[in-house]
Amino acid sequence: MNNITRLFDFPYYQLQNKPNDKALVTKYNGKWTPISTQEYIDKANAISRALLKLGIQKNDKIAVISTTNRTEWNIMDIGILQTGAQNIPIYPTICAEDYEYVLNHSESVYCFVSDEEVLKKVRKVQANTSLKEVYSFNYIDGCKHYSELLELGDDNSNQPEVQARMDAVKPEDLATIIYTSGTTGKPKGVMLSHWNITSNALDSSKRVPLEEGENRILSFLPICHIFERVLIYVYQYAGTSIYFAEAIDKIGDNAKEVKPHLMSVVPRLLEKVFDKIMLKGEDLKGIKKALFFWAVRLGEQWEPYGANGSWYEFKLKIANKLIFSKWREALGGELNTMVSGSAALQPRLARVFGAANMRVMEGYGLTETSPVVTVGLYKNHMYKVGTVGKPIDNVAIKIADDGELLVKGPNVMMGYYKDHKKTEEVMTGEFFHTGDKGEIDSEGFLKITGRKKEMFKTSGGKYVIPPLLENDMKQSLFIEQIMVVGEGEKMPAALIQPNFEFIRDWIELKGHKIGPSEAEISNSSIVVNRIQKEIDKYNAKFGKWEQIKRFELTPEAWTIEGGHLTPTMKMKRSVIQEKYKTLYEKIYRG
């Protein structure tokens, strides 16, 4: 079992090499409940036997929808995959109509849900799907419980058939279809093979800083996303204990109980943690407050590998003892590494948490690349603030003539399910077109510089499509030009060029005492408040995650001559953002 080629090989490898009495740990009724590696495999085999008795065939699709990560999800994952069927994970918070689309597009025949809220959405559309039955992990009246399958599979007389199915699964066979959140139209189904994900887990594992002996992981990012899922396989390969957090708002409490050594994060979570820490700092008084902000300022200057010199490192030791040690205690006291993905991380946060000995290793990847392409690692000098690290083994990257990042490797998807045309659009030979622009520095570190198209992600991992918002907002008579910003930030915002001509007339009509110059108009609180009303009106048409939360008015008109616009009057986004860097900083750091 040293040769892992399929996803269900991971627990067997763990059993043979690093068996663990606390392989998977979930909290039930206030108590952390572990299962061993052996119990994990035994239950997965029972599920496989039950599925065969239900008539599951090779390449059948089984959907799994869970509000939180939990032991049952992983048992189902291995149980499904061993039969040659595919696990279709579905994001729990999407609407019932999207459930219906994914269930039908994937042709799922069974569905497993975590709780009543998810079940309600499935029941709403079940009649319009091909589902034969729905099972739940929680006990819910009127729904079959997943333990019925464990009982059905208790009779192991058909285990030889399970083994035959396992033997028939090839590394290049389809393992899962992951539906990427659709920002325009319906989500795309990304087909990933056993080897796509297995190779990515094995190649990524060399970048995960786990020590010999016991390692505890806290898992809370949605396992239906490939980022957390591939990490779960990495952790199984390493023989760690994986604790599943109760909920996103319980992370602090769970971390204190579990005392994790490592966890994966998204930038938005780190921003929230940092904001809470800073609020507590503001409440301090006298010398304590002075020391707190001295430590933060010191942290903001942090460079890896002692590059700031011995005097800085001496001061940092003091800051760690007096201030940063309390930050670590709030997250269990033993956390030394966080792996960050899904959106760009502010360098400031990388520095401050790095200074506090909770280093953030930023990585880059996409669902289509299973997902890891690059990731940092502190040892061996493979870490640099502001970059997403270096490519993992067996993955090659290059920058196309137009600046787009291209990726080649065993991790590149099989294609989009039932969409050969879209698949062809993103492939050139063996290279996948990421849609992201990037730069590779002289040391081989990758830096992502933006999206090839205007669409971007906030630090919470939500997609925003600027042109949709801009086109609506420009309907206002008060707004001449608007550029939505917020790539990698916690919220979308906007730089706005007011309609100076119209506003001058409006000022005269209303009798406001505001000077006629563009600078005076832009700085007027009366104008700002009036434009806020316009923003509020148009925001109402959009989802909360994409609404404009803040804006700044520019003190002059955007022109072709000024370099703001192309000859065809299109915005030069990078030029505008650079010109108004101060306003941008005021929005997000002011």
PDB file of N, CA, C and O in Angstrom, residues 36 65 74 86 123 167 177 228 274 383 398 404 425 431 456 482 487 489 498 530 545 567 575:
ATOM      1  N   SER A  36     -10.986   5.651  14.908  1.00  0.00           N
ATOM      2  CA  SER A  36      -9.630   5.235  14.531  1.00  0.00           C
ATOM      3  C   SER A  36      -9.544   5.017  13.026  1.00  0.00           C
ATOM      4  O   SER A  36     -10.567   4.951  12.330  1.00  0.00           O
ATOM      5  N   ILE A  65     -24.111  16.648   0.627  1.00  0.00           N
ATOM      6  CA  ILE A  65     -24.262  18.073   0.970  1.00  0.00           C
ATOM      7  C   ILE A  65     -24.204  18.209   2.492  1.00  0.00           C
ATOM      8  O   ILE A  65     -25.106  17.747   3.191  1.00  0.00           O
ATOM      9  N   ASN A  74     -16.413  11.993   5.216  1.00  0.00           N
ATOM     10  CA  ASN A  74     -15.222  11.262   4.775  1.00  0.00           C
ATOM     11  C   ASN A  74     -15.495   9.770   4.613  1.00  0.00           C
ATOM     12  O   ASN A  74     -14.976   9.138   3.690  1.00  0.00           O
ATOM     13  N   GLN A  86     -19.064   8.026  -8.362  1.00  0.00           N
ATOM     14  CA  GLN A  86     -18.449   9.339  -8.139  1.00  0.00           C
ATOM     15  C   GLN A  86     -19.168  10.109  -7.040  1.00  0.00           C
ATOM     16  O   GLN A  86     -20.399  10.071  -6.942  1.00  0.00           O
ATOM     17  N   ARG A 123     -35.665  18.515  -0.535  1.00  0.00           N
ATOM     18  CA  ARG A 123     -37.067  18.062  -0.654  1.00  0.00           C
ATOM     19  C   ARG A 123     -37.865  18.965  -1.597  1.00  0.00           C
ATOM     20  O   ARG A 123     -38.751  18.503  -2.328  1.00  0.00           O
ATOM     21  N   ASP A 167     -10.475  -2.884  -7.291  1.00  0.00           N
ATOM     22  CA  ASP A 167      -9.384  -3.292  -8.188  1.00  0.00           C
ATOM     23  C   ASP A 167      -9.602  -2.770  -9.601  1.00  0.00           C
ATOM     24  O   ASP A 167      -8.643  -2.539 -10.345  1.00  0.00           O
ATOM     25  N   ILE A 177     -17.044  15.275  -9.468  1.00  0.00           N
ATOM     26  CA  ILE A 177     -17.366  16.459 -10.280  1.00  0.00           C
ATOM     27  C   ILE A 177     -17.638  17.582  -9.289  1.00  0.00           C
ATOM     28  O   ILE A 177     -18.524  17.464  -8.441  1.00  0.00           O
ATOM     29  N   GLU A 228      -9.927  22.437   0.638  1.00  0.00           N
ATOM     30  CA  GLU A 228      -9.939  21.724   1.926  1.00  0.00           C
ATOM     31  C   GLU A 228      -9.924  20.214   1.711  1.00  0.00           C
ATOM     32  O   GLU A 228      -9.293  19.479   2.463  1.00  0.00           O
ATOM     33  N   PHE A 274      -7.831  39.428  12.892  1.00  0.00           N
ATOM     34  CA  PHE A 274      -6.974  40.591  13.138  1.00  0.00           C
ATOM     35  C   PHE A 274      -7.799  41.789  13.623  1.00  0.00           C
ATOM     36  O   PHE A 274      -7.404  42.494  14.559  1.00  0.00           O
ATOM     37  N   TYR A 383       9.782  30.625   0.920  1.00  0.00           N
ATOM     38  CA  TYR A 383       8.700  31.521   1.344  1.00  0.00           C
ATOM     39  C   TYR A 383       9.107  32.964   1.102  1.00  0.00           C
ATOM     40  O   TYR A 383      10.239  33.360   1.396  1.00  0.00           O
ATOM     41  N   LYS A 398       3.893  28.716 -16.729  1.00  0.00           N
ATOM     42  CA  LYS A 398       4.553  29.683 -17.609  1.00  0.00           C
ATOM     43  C   LYS A 398       3.620  30.863 -17.818  1.00  0.00           C
ATOM     44  O   LYS A 398       2.403  30.760 -17.611  1.00  0.00           O
ATOM     45  N   GLU A 404      -1.018  36.036 -19.103  1.00  0.00           N
ATOM     46  CA  GLU A 404      -1.846  35.043 -18.420  1.00  0.00           C
ATOM     47  C   GLU A 404      -1.001  33.884 -17.914  1.00  0.00           C
ATOM     48  O   GLU A 404      -0.076  33.413 -18.585  1.00  0.00           O
ATOM     49  N   GLU A 425     -11.836  25.731 -24.825  1.00  0.00           N
ATOM     50  CA  GLU A 425     -11.543  27.163 -24.705  1.00  0.00           C
ATOM     51  C   GLU A 425     -10.444  27.457 -23.686  1.00  0.00           C
ATOM     52  O   GLU A 425      -9.759  28.473 -23.777  1.00  0.00           O
ATOM     53  N   PHE A 431      -1.519  22.673 -21.572  1.00  0.00           N
ATOM     54  CA  PHE A 431      -1.560  23.835 -20.674  1.00  0.00           C
ATOM     55  C   PHE A 431      -2.981  24.348 -20.463  1.00  0.00           C
ATOM     56  O   PHE A 431      -3.732  24.551 -21.411  1.00  0.00           O
ATOM     57  N   PHE A 456     -13.410  39.513 -10.209  1.00  0.00           N
ATOM     58  CA  PHE A 456     -12.450  39.259  -9.141  1.00  0.00           C
ATOM     59  C   PHE A 456     -13.135  38.610  -7.945  1.00  0.00           C
ATOM     60  O   PHE A 456     -14.357  38.534  -7.856  1.00  0.00           O
ATOM     61  N   ILE A 482     -17.578  55.106 -12.946  1.00  0.00           N
ATOM     62  CA  ILE A 482     -17.394  54.361 -11.697  1.00  0.00           C
ATOM     63  C   ILE A 482     -16.557  53.122 -11.976  1.00  0.00           C
ATOM     64  O   ILE A 482     -16.763  52.444 -12.990  1.00  0.00           O
ATOM     65  N   GLU A 487     -10.346  43.528  -5.356  1.00  0.00           N
ATOM     66  CA  GLU A 487      -9.663  42.242  -5.545  1.00  0.00           C
ATOM     67  C   GLU A 487      -8.882  41.883  -4.287  1.00  0.00           C
ATOM     68  O   GLU A 487      -7.993  42.601  -3.857  1.00  0.00           O
ATOM     69  N   GLU A 489      -9.727  42.074  -1.299  1.00  0.00           N
ATOM     70  CA  GLU A 489     -10.085  42.850  -0.105  1.00  0.00           C
ATOM     71  C   GLU A 489     -11.351  42.268   0.514  1.00  0.00           C
ATOM     72  O   GLU A 489     -12.018  41.424  -0.085  1.00  0.00           O
ATOM     73  N   PRO A 498     -17.666  61.978 -10.229  1.00  0.00           N
ATOM     74  CA  PRO A 498     -19.015  62.571 -10.240  1.00  0.00           C
ATOM     75  C   PRO A 498     -19.322  63.209 -11.597  1.00  0.00           C
ATOM     76  O   PRO A 498     -18.412  63.585 -12.342  1.00  0.00           O
ATOM     77  N   ARG A 530     -25.367  62.571  -1.010  1.00  0.00           N
ATOM     78  CA  ARG A 530     -26.359  62.417  -2.082  1.00  0.00           C
ATOM     79  C   ARG A 530     -25.992  61.237  -2.986  1.00  0.00           C
ATOM     80  O   ARG A 530     -26.863  60.464  -3.404  1.00  0.00           O
ATOM     81  N   TRP A 545     -22.820  40.245  -0.923  1.00  0.00           N
ATOM     82  CA  TRP A 545     -21.359  40.129  -1.076  1.00  0.00           C
ATOM     83  C   TRP A 545     -20.808  41.012  -2.198  1.00  0.00           C
ATOM     84  O   TRP A 545     -19.625  41.323  -2.219  1.00  0.00           O
ATOM     85  N   PRO A 567      -8.877  55.360 -26.294  1.00  0.00           N
ATOM     86  CA  PRO A 567      -9.518  56.147 -27.359  1.00  0.00           C
ATOM     87  C   PRO A 567     -10.980  55.768 -27.596  1.00  0.00           C
ATOM     88  O   PRO A 567     -11.753  56.576 -28.096  1.00  0.00           O
ATOM     89  N   VAL A 575      -4.485  51.849 -14.600  1.00  0.00           N
ATOM     90  CA  VAL A 575      -4.037  53.251 -14.563  1.00  0.00           C
ATOM     91  C   VAL A 575      -4.860  54.032 -13.533  1.00  0.00           C
ATOM     92  O   VAL A 575      -4.312  54.785 -12.718  1.00  0.00           O
TER      93      VAL A 575
END
